[in-house]
mmCIF file of C-alpha atoms in Angstrom:
data_model
loop_
_atom_site.group_PDB
_atom_site.id
_atom_site.type_symbol
_atom_site.label_atom_id
_atom_site.label_comp_id
_atom_site.label_asym_id
_atom_site.label_seq_id
_atom_site.Cartn_x
_atom_site.Cartn_y
_atom_site.Cartn_z
ATOM 1 C CA MET A 143 -0.169 -0.052 -0.027
ATOM 2 C CA LEU A 144 0.781 3.625 -0.381
ATOM 3 C CA SER A 145 0.754 5.794 2.054
ATOM 4 C CA GLY A 146 2.347 9.480 2.912
ATOM 5 C CA ILE A 147 0.378 11.865 0.357
ATOM 6 C CA ARG A 148 -1.799 14.071 1.319
ATOM 7 C CA PRO A 149 -4.533 15.752 -0.123
ATOM 8 C CA ARG A 150 -3.246 18.593 -2.632
ATOM 9 C CA ARG A 151 -3.838 20.368 -5.448
ATOM 10 C CA SER A 152 -1.873 20.884 -8.831
ATOM 11 C CA GLY A 153 -3.722 22.202 -11.753
ATOM 12 C CA HIS A 154 -6.812 19.441 -11.481
ATOM 13 C CA ARG A 155 -5.125 17.642 -9.416
ATOM 14 C CA VAL A 156 -6.372 16.314 -6.162
ATOM 15 C CA LEU A 157 -4.234 13.937 -4.615
ATOM 16 C CA GLY A 158 -5.493 11.445 -1.421
ATOM 17 C CA ALA A 159 -4.635 8.052 -0.530
ATOM 18 C CA ALA A 160 -2.638 6.061 -3.327
ATOM 19 C CA LEU A 161 -4.562 7.844 -5.787
ATOM 20 C CA VAL A 162 -5.247 11.213 -7.843
ATOM 21 C CA VAL A 163 -8.362 12.769 -8.281
ATOM 22 C CA ALA A 164 -9.861 16.038 -9.379
ATOM 23 C CA ALA A 165 -12.976 17.742 -10.714
ATOM 24 C CA VAL A 166 -14.184 21.504 -11.816
ATOM 25 C CA ALA A 167 -17.842 22.390 -12.101
ATOM 26 C CA VAL A 168 -19.551 25.449 -13.989
ATOM 27 C CA THR A 169 -21.315 27.879 -11.503
ATOM 28 C CA GLY A 170 -22.616 29.799 -14.021
ATOM 29 C CA CYS A 171 -20.825 33.086 -13.237
ATOM 30 C CA SER A 172 -20.190 35.528 -15.850
ATOM 31 C CA PRO A 173 -17.771 38.419 -16.736
ATOM 32 C CA LEU A 174 -18.296 41.705 -16.584
ATOM 33 C CA GLY A 175 -19.678 43.726 -20.134
ATOM 34 C CA GLY A 176 -21.243 40.780 -22.265
ATOM 35 C CA GLU A 177 -22.582 37.366 -22.651
ATOM 36 C CA PRO A 178 -21.401 34.473 -24.674
ATOM 37 C CA LYS A 179 -23.304 34.024 -28.280
ATOM 38 C CA PRO A 180 -24.358 30.748 -29.830
ATOM 39 C CA ALA A 181 -21.842 28.809 -31.579
ATOM 40 C CA GLY A 182 -24.487 27.804 -34.306
ATOM 41 C CA LYS A 183 -22.995 27.720 -37.499
ATOM 42 C CA GLN A 184 -25.420 30.514 -38.191
ATOM 43 C CA HIS A 185 -22.822 32.780 -36.463
ATOM 44 C CA ALA A 186 -20.057 33.088 -38.877
ATOM 45 C CA SER A 187 -16.686 34.080 -38.071
ATOM 46 C CA LYS A 188 -15.295 37.600 -39.381
ATOM 47 C CA THR A 189 -12.973 35.220 -41.696
ATOM 48 C CA ALA A 190 -15.820 33.410 -42.970
ATOM 49 C CA GLN A 191 -17.964 36.259 -43.582
ATOM 50 C CA ALA A 192 -15.495 38.249 -45.932
ATOM 51 C CA GLY A 193 -14.973 35.217 -47.984
ATOM 52 C CA SER A 194 -17.825 32.664 -48.344
ATOM 53 C CA GLY A 195 -21.135 32.711 -49.113
ATOM 54 C CA PRO A 196 -23.896 30.896 -47.393
ATOM 55 C CA THR A 197 -22.375 27.229 -48.645
ATOM 56 C CA GLY A 198 -18.902 28.386 -48.067
ATOM 57 C CA THR A 199 -17.860 28.907 -51.609
ATOM 58 C CA PRO A 200 -16.210 32.462 -52.330
ATOM 59 C CA ARG A 201 -18.367 35.342 -53.229
ATOM 60 C CA SER A 202 -18.185 37.235 -56.048
ATOM 61 C CA GLY A 203 -14.943 39.470 -56.080
ATOM 62 C CA ALA A 204 -13.608 38.293 -52.374
ATOM 63 C CA SER A 205 -9.973 37.336 -52.261
ATOM 64 C CA ALA A 206 -10.854 33.749 -51.654
ATOM 65 C CA ALA A 207 -7.568 32.084 -50.061
ATOM 66 C CA PRO A 208 -6.582 28.793 -51.190
ATOM 67 C CA GLU A 209 -8.097 25.974 -49.591
ATOM 68 C CA PRO A 210 -5.779 24.406 -47.203
ATOM 69 C CA LYS A 211 -4.188 21.211 -47.565
ATOM 70 C CA THR A 212 -1.778 20.079 -44.962
ATOM 71 C CA ALA A 213 -2.358 19.853 -41.167
ATOM 72 C CA ALA A 214 -0.157 23.486 -40.927
ATOM 73 C CA GLN A 215 -2.378 24.979 -43.190
ATOM 74 C CA PHE A 216 -5.258 23.841 -41.716
ATOM 75 C CA VAL A 217 -3.903 25.093 -38.135
ATOM 76 C CA ALA A 218 -2.832 28.176 -39.551
ATOM 77 C CA ARG A 219 -6.506 28.961 -41.255
ATOM 78 C CA ALA A 220 -7.885 28.047 -37.711
ATOM 79 C CA ARG A 221 -5.986 30.420 -35.735
ATOM 80 C CA ARG A 222 -6.567 33.149 -37.919
ATOM 81 C CA ALA A 223 -10.837 32.261 -37.690
ATOM 82 C CA MET A 224 -10.137 32.458 -33.744
ATOM 83 C CA LYS A 225 -8.568 35.846 -33.843
ATOM 84 C CA ASP A 226 -10.646 37.618 -35.820
ATOM 85 C CA GLU A 227 -13.173 37.938 -33.377
ATOM 86 C CA GLN A 228 -13.504 39.775 -30.431
ATOM 87 C CA GLY A 229 -13.539 36.653 -27.904
ATOM 88 C CA TRP A 230 -14.790 33.472 -27.682
ATOM 89 C CA THR A 231 -16.775 30.724 -24.835
ATOM 90 C CA PHE A 232 -15.792 27.420 -24.210
ATOM 91 C CA VAL A 233 -17.098 24.691 -21.804
ATOM 92 C CA LEU A 234 -14.952 22.278 -20.563
ATOM 93 C CA ARG A 235 -15.348 18.637 -19.264
ATOM 94 C CA GLY A 236 -12.615 15.959 -18.176
ATOM 95 C CA SER A 237 -11.632 13.349 -15.885
ATOM 96 C CA GLU A 238 -8.680 11.788 -14.182
ATOM 97 C CA SER A 239 -7.475 9.240 -12.068
ATOM 98 C CA ALA A 240 -5.036 6.244 -10.885
ATOM 99 C CA VAL A 241 -5.543 3.294 -10.261
ATOM 100 C CA MET A 242 -3.388 0.194 -9.094
ATOM 101 C CA ARG A 243 -4.427 -2.900 -9.934
ATOM 102 C CA GLY A 244 -5.323 -4.843 -6.351
ATOM 103 C CA GLN A 245 -6.982 -1.431 -5.340
ATOM 104 C CA ALA A 246 -9.756 -0.071 -5.398
ATOM 105 C CA PRO A 247 -9.981 2.566 -8.150
ATOM 106 C CA SER A 248 -10.667 6.119 -7.668
ATOM 107 C CA GLY A 249 -11.354 9.133 -9.849
ATOM 108 C CA ALA A 250 -13.163 12.182 -10.708
ATOM 109 C CA THR A 251 -14.820 14.531 -13.485
ATOM 110 C CA TYR A 252 -14.658 18.000 -13.842
ATOM 111 C CA THR A 253 -16.307 20.889 -16.474
ATOM 112 C CA ALA A 254 -15.965 24.637 -16.083
ATOM 113 C CA THR A 255 -16.750 27.303 -18.314
ATOM 114 C CA VAL A 256 -14.386 29.742 -19.855
ATOM 115 C CA TYR A 257 -14.190 33.312 -21.501
ATOM 116 C CA ARG A 258 -11.268 34.072 -23.772
ATOM 117 C CA THR A 259 -10.293 37.464 -25.284
ATOM 118 C CA ASN A 260 -8.524 38.381 -28.177
ATOM 119 C CA ALA A 261 -7.277 42.312 -27.342
ATOM 120 C CA PRO A 262 -6.495 42.265 -24.541
ATOM 121 C CA GLU A 263 -5.214 38.377 -24.719
ATOM 122 C CA THR A 264 -7.278 37.392 -21.089
ATOM 123 C CA LEU A 265 -9.535 34.508 -19.438
ATOM 124 C CA GLN A 266 -11.553 33.612 -16.867
ATOM 125 C CA GLN A 267 -12.629 30.240 -15.502
ATOM 126 C CA THR A 268 -14.683 29.517 -13.265
ATOM 127 C CA GLY A 269 -15.850 26.073 -11.708
ATOM 128 C CA THR A 270 -15.924 23.559 -8.655
ATOM 129 C CA VAL A 271 -13.410 21.389 -7.481
ATOM 130 C CA THR A 272 -14.720 18.211 -6.012
ATOM 131 C CA THR A 273 -12.880 15.302 -4.969
ATOM 132 C CA SER A 274 -13.779 11.648 -4.932
ATOM 133 C CA LYS A 275 -15.030 12.020 -1.345
ATOM 134 C CA GLY A 276 -17.808 14.530 -1.815
ATOM 135 C CA GLU A 277 -15.830 17.351 -1.197
ATOM 136 C CA ARG A 278 -16.915 20.711 -3.174
ATOM 137 C CA LYS A 279 -14.704 24.136 -3.353
ATOM 138 C CA PRO A 280 -14.937 26.453 -5.959
ATOM 139 C CA GLU A 281 -12.153 27.718 -8.101
ATOM 140 C CA VAL A 282 -11.296 30.971 -10.265
ATOM 141 C CA VAL A 283 -8.363 31.373 -12.330
ATOM 142 C CA TYR A 284 -7.661 34.298 -14.543
ATOM 143 C CA VAL A 285 -5.124 35.067 -17.181
ATOM 144 C CA VAL A 286 -4.313 39.000 -17.472
ATOM 145 C CA GLY A 287 -1.381 40.511 -18.748
ATOM 146 C CA GLY A 288 0.201 37.655 -19.166
ATOM 147 C CA THR A 289 0.145 36.415 -15.460
ATOM 148 C CA GLY A 290 -1.979 33.668 -14.065
ATOM 149 C CA TYR A 291 -3.952 34.244 -11.000
ATOM 150 C CA VAL A 292 -5.855 31.195 -9.288
ATOM 151 C CA LYS A 293 -8.269 31.331 -6.321
ATOM 152 C CA ASP A 294 -9.196 27.683 -4.957
ATOM 153 C CA GLY A 295 -12.041 27.998 -2.134
ATOM 154 C CA ALA A 296 -11.557 31.047 0.402
ATOM 155 C CA GLY A 297 -7.727 30.354 0.140
ATOM 156 C CA ALA A 298 -5.844 33.301 -0.723
ATOM 157 C CA TRP A 299 -4.954 34.449 -4.465
ATOM 158 C CA LYS A 300 -1.963 32.862 -6.015
ATOM 159 C CA LYS A 301 -0.101 34.373 -9.296
ATOM 160 C CA GLY A 302 2.706 33.871 -11.365
ATOM 161 C CA SER A 303 3.754 33.450 -14.744
ATOM 162 C CA LEU A 304 2.551 31.061 -17.317
ATOM 163 C CA SER A 305 5.745 29.269 -17.676
ATOM 164 C CA ASP A 306 5.266 27.892 -14.450
ATOM 165 C CA PRO A 307 3.829 24.740 -14.343
ATOM 166 C CA GLY A 308 2.092 25.346 -10.919
ATOM 167 C CA ILE A 309 -0.147 28.291 -12.844
ATOM 168 C CA ALA A 310 -0.104 26.574 -16.166
ATOM 169 C CA ASN A 311 -1.586 23.597 -14.696
ATOM 170 C CA ASP A 312 -4.439 25.427 -13.922
ATOM 171 C CA VAL A 313 -5.191 27.370 -16.906
ATOM 172 C CA GLU A 314 -7.340 25.715 -20.050
ATOM 173 C CA ASP A 315 -6.684 27.785 -22.608
ATOM 174 C CA PRO A 316 -8.100 26.264 -25.893
ATOM 175 C CA LEU A 317 -6.335 29.361 -28.499
ATOM 176 C CA ALA A 318 -3.052 28.955 -26.486
ATOM 177 C CA GLU A 319 -3.072 25.171 -27.491
ATOM 178 C CA LEU A 320 -4.049 25.939 -30.812
ATOM 179 C CA ASP A 321 -1.247 28.223 -30.895
ATOM 180 C CA ALA A 322 0.913 25.495 -29.442
ATOM 181 C CA PHE A 323 -0.189 22.840 -32.103
ATOM 182 C CA GLU A 324 1.726 24.830 -34.895
ATOM 183 C CA ALA A 325 4.906 23.508 -33.713
ATOM 184 C CA TYR A 326 3.761 19.910 -34.221
ATOM 185 C CA ALA A 327 0.942 20.049 -36.564
ATOM 186 C CA LYS A 328 2.893 18.375 -39.272
ATOM 187 C CA SER A 329 2.661 14.828 -37.292
ATOM 188 C CA ALA A 330 -1.364 15.549 -37.329
ATOM 189 C CA LYS A 331 -3.376 13.105 -39.551
ATOM 190 C CA VAL A 332 -6.040 14.998 -41.526
ATOM 191 C CA SER A 333 -9.274 13.972 -42.398
ATOM 192 C CA ARG A 334 -13.021 15.026 -43.333
ATOM 193 C CA THR A 335 -16.175 14.205 -40.314
ATOM 194 C CA GLY A 336 -18.953 15.047 -42.781
ATOM 195 C CA ALA A 337 -19.952 14.602 -46.907
ATOM 196 C CA GLY A 338 -17.901 16.177 -49.343
ATOM 197 C CA ASP A 339 -15.893 18.919 -48.103
ATOM 198 C CA GLY A 340 -16.978 18.326 -44.826
ATOM 199 C CA ASP A 341 -15.602 19.613 -41.566
ATOM 200 C CA VAL A 342 -11.901 18.649 -40.778
ATOM 201 C CA ARG A 343 -10.154 16.786 -37.882
ATOM 202 C CA LEU A 344 -7.008 16.491 -37.012
ATOM 203 C CA GLN A 345 -5.520 13.867 -35.030
ATOM 204 C CA VAL A 346 -2.106 13.273 -33.512
ATOM 205 C CA ASP A 347 -1.649 9.537 -31.801
ATOM 206 C CA ALA A 348 1.389 8.414 -29.631
ATOM 207 C CA SER A 349 2.071 5.182 -27.667
ATOM 208 C CA GLY A 350 4.975 3.131 -26.384
ATOM 209 C CA TRP A 351 7.433 6.280 -25.356
ATOM 210 C CA GLN A 352 9.613 5.886 -22.115
ATOM 211 C CA LEU A 353 8.934 9.108 -20.054
ATOM 212 C CA SER A 354 12.531 10.379 -20.419
ATOM 213 C CA ALA A 355 12.160 10.261 -24.398
ATOM 214 C CA ALA A 356 8.827 12.204 -24.343
ATOM 215 C CA ARG A 357 9.878 14.779 -22.752
ATOM 216 C CA GLY A 358 11.745 15.951 -25.906
ATOM 217 C CA ARG A 359 8.938 15.505 -28.051
ATOM 218 C CA PRO A 360 6.554 18.694 -28.778
ATOM 219 C CA ALA A 361 3.380 16.698 -29.108
ATOM 220 C CA LEU A 362 3.506 15.406 -25.747
ATOM 221 C CA LYS A 363 4.963 18.907 -23.694
ATOM 222 C CA ARG A 364 1.245 18.920 -22.133
ATOM 223 C CA ALA A 365 1.027 15.913 -21.281
ATOM 224 C CA VAL A 366 4.620 15.512 -19.088
ATOM 225 C CA ARG A 367 3.268 18.940 -17.357
ATOM 226 C CA GLU A 368 0.347 17.312 -16.496
ATOM 227 C CA VAL A 369 1.724 13.938 -15.089
ATOM 228 C CA GLU A 370 4.585 15.763 -12.946
ATOM 229 C CA PRO A 371 2.760 16.126 -9.863
ATOM 230 C CA THR A 372 1.449 13.055 -9.921
ATOM 231 C CA LEU A 373 4.571 11.573 -10.189
ATOM 232 C CA THR A 374 6.032 13.917 -7.460
ATOM 233 C CA GLN A 375 3.461 12.743 -5.110
ATOM 234 C CA LEU A 376 3.430 9.136 -5.571
ATOM 235 C CA ARG A 377 7.680 9.351 -5.747
ATOM 236 C CA GLY A 378 7.207 11.150 -2.183
ATOM 237 C CA ALA A 379 4.982 8.178 -1.535
ATOM 238 C CA GLY A 380 7.788 5.547 -2.054
ATOM 239 C CA VAL A 381 7.568 4.866 -5.853
ATOM 240 C CA THR A 382 10.974 4.751 -7.067
ATOM 241 C CA ALA A 383 9.912 4.235 -10.955
ATOM 242 C CA THR A 384 12.448 6.390 -12.995
ATOM 243 C CA ASP A 385 11.592 8.402 -15.588
ATOM 244 C CA GLY A 386 13.709 5.608 -18.449
ATOM 245 C CA ARG A 387 10.584 2.768 -16.886
ATOM 246 C CA ILE A 388 7.668 4.921 -16.919
ATOM 247 C CA THR A 389 5.448 4.277 -20.377
ATOM 248 C CA LEU A 390 3.056 6.206 -22.603
ATOM 249 C CA LYS A 391 0.548 3.650 -22.734
ATOM 250 C CA SER A 392 -1.330 6.090 -24.962
ATOM 251 C CA PHE A 393 -1.965 9.591 -26.079
ATOM 252 C CA THR A 394 -4.605 11.243 -28.034
ATOM 253 C CA GLU A 395 -5.227 15.043 -29.261
ATOM 254 C CA THR A 396 -7.795 15.873 -31.967
ATOM 255 C CA TRP A 397 -9.183 19.327 -32.866
ATOM 256 C CA ASP A 398 -12.539 19.573 -34.852
ATOM 257 C CA LEU A 399 -12.550 22.554 -37.233
ATOM 258 C CA ASP A 400 -15.998 24.106 -38.714
ATOM 259 C CA ALA A 401 -15.289 24.323 -42.444
ATOM 260 C CA ALA A 402 -18.258 26.294 -43.151
ATOM 261 C CA HIS A 403 -16.632 28.946 -41.356
ATOM 262 C CA GLY A 404 -13.206 29.779 -41.984
ATOM 263 C CA TYR A 405 -11.908 26.477 -40.443
ATOM 264 C CA ARG A 406 -12.674 28.133 -36.384
ATOM 265 C CA LEU A 407 -12.271 25.751 -33.768
ATOM 266 C CA THR A 408 -14.964 23.790 -32.999
ATOM 267 C CA SER A 409 -13.626 21.298 -30.082
ATOM 268 C CA HIS A 410 -10.270 20.213 -28.790
ATOM 269 C CA ARG A 411 -9.961 17.044 -26.680
ATOM 270 C CA TYR A 412 -6.282 15.069 -25.718
ATOM 271 C CA ALA A 413 -6.114 11.966 -23.370
ATOM 272 C CA PHE A 414 -3.351 10.595 -22.030
ATOM 273 C CA THR A 415 -2.807 7.781 -19.952
ATOM 274 C CA PHE A 416 0.973 6.767 -18.165
ATOM 275 C CA LEU A 417 2.113 3.389 -16.665
ATOM 276 C CA VAL A 418 3.993 3.766 -13.169
ATOM 277 C CA PRO A 419 5.654 0.654 -12.194
ATOM 278 C CA PHE A 420 5.541 -0.007 -8.717
ATOM 279 C CA GLN A 421 5.912 -3.080 -6.722
ATOM 280 C CA GLY A 422 5.262 -5.484 -9.617
ATOM 281 C CA ARG A 423 2.503 -4.161 -10.873
ATOM 282 C CA ASP A 424 1.342 -0.807 -12.636
ATOM 283 C CA ILE A 425 -0.081 2.464 -10.891
ATOM 284 C CA THR A 426 -2.370 3.634 -14.084
ATOM 285 C CA VAL A 427 -2.321 7.405 -14.533
ATOM 286 C CA SER A 428 -4.829 9.125 -16.886
ATOM 287 C CA GLN A 429 -6.573 12.026 -17.919
ATOM 288 C CA GLU A 430 -8.983 13.246 -20.229
ATOM 289 C CA VAL A 431 -10.043 16.914 -21.330
ATOM 290 C CA ARG A 432 -12.157 18.328 -24.015
ATOM 291 C CA ALA A 433 -12.924 21.942 -24.606
ATOM 292 C CA ASP A 434 -16.009 22.696 -26.765
ATOM 293 C CA ASN A 435 -16.453 26.191 -28.262
ATOM 294 C CA ARG A 436 -19.961 28.041 -27.675
ATOM 295 C CA GLY A 437 -19.601 30.706 -29.472
ATOM 296 C CA LEU A 438 -18.391 34.474 -29.616
ATOM 297 C CA PHE A 439 -17.955 36.523 -26.173
ATOM 298 C CA THR A 440 -18.079 40.241 -26.665
ATOM 299 C CA GLY A 441 -17.716 40.706 -22.942
ATOM 300 C CA ARG A 442 -14.622 41.755 -21.186
ATOM 301 C CA VAL A 443 -12.459 39.856 -18.846
ATOM 302 C CA ALA A 444 -12.230 41.759 -15.543
ATOM 303 C CA LEU A 445 -9.413 40.909 -12.492
ATOM 304 C CA PRO A 446 -10.987 40.975 -9.235
ATOM 305 C CA PRO A 447 -9.739 43.667 -7.112
ATOM 306 C CA ASP A 448 -8.474 41.680 -4.077
ATOM 307 C CA ALA A 449 -6.494 38.944 -6.697
ATOM 308 C CA GLY A 450 -3.678 41.661 -7.710
#
């Protein structure tokens, strides 16, 4: 039995007993100055409105960009479509668990709402953390001026650079993830998800990598960062497996893009599972997150006065 692990939170991780669990739920709080608009296809992005007719074909007199073919080209178009608008609203759902064979499984789910603006680049993420024991506390995350601000329950605000994993693991920013995806988009498989020139799906899959090698792979950078707090706790509780013995069992990242509206982002999903050897068995550490675009956001994100 593992021992000595005390409940903690880093990103969406809550470790207790021998396992990691976490959850974030929507509270319904909205930023000041506006409400999200529906993400239905009748609300075309400015990119699509400028260059497409009702069926997505170029309008007469409009300068139509060449149709993307490669994953990198699709990503470039998606980034442009998303940044042509003032802001977006996303709904997040996820699950997380750490299970050792022979012990009772433990896990949790989470949901959250994100409001993300482009000029300036700000973010508000509001939710509630729920542990597997049923304990709940609110969580609020802001990103303003390149600095992240996090408040768990009645605790004090913590703030820091987005380069700090302790802050970055709390932030779910689909647009920042889309920017990061550009660095490894060439490894993505491109497919159509509808009839004819339907929506586009970009997907990256990986498996079999040792953690030591995965650290150097751009596509696995986030998965490695997200699993680190769990590994720190497990090692503190007596797990001695080195990076060379920890294996990525599976990793999948999927981007769905709306072809009719400039290939704007409709959903982003990523999931990973690591196997951590311990006493002849494996501790299975898994996480899955999905962000769905719920439409335009025309308001503003304002940092609470007490956060500074």
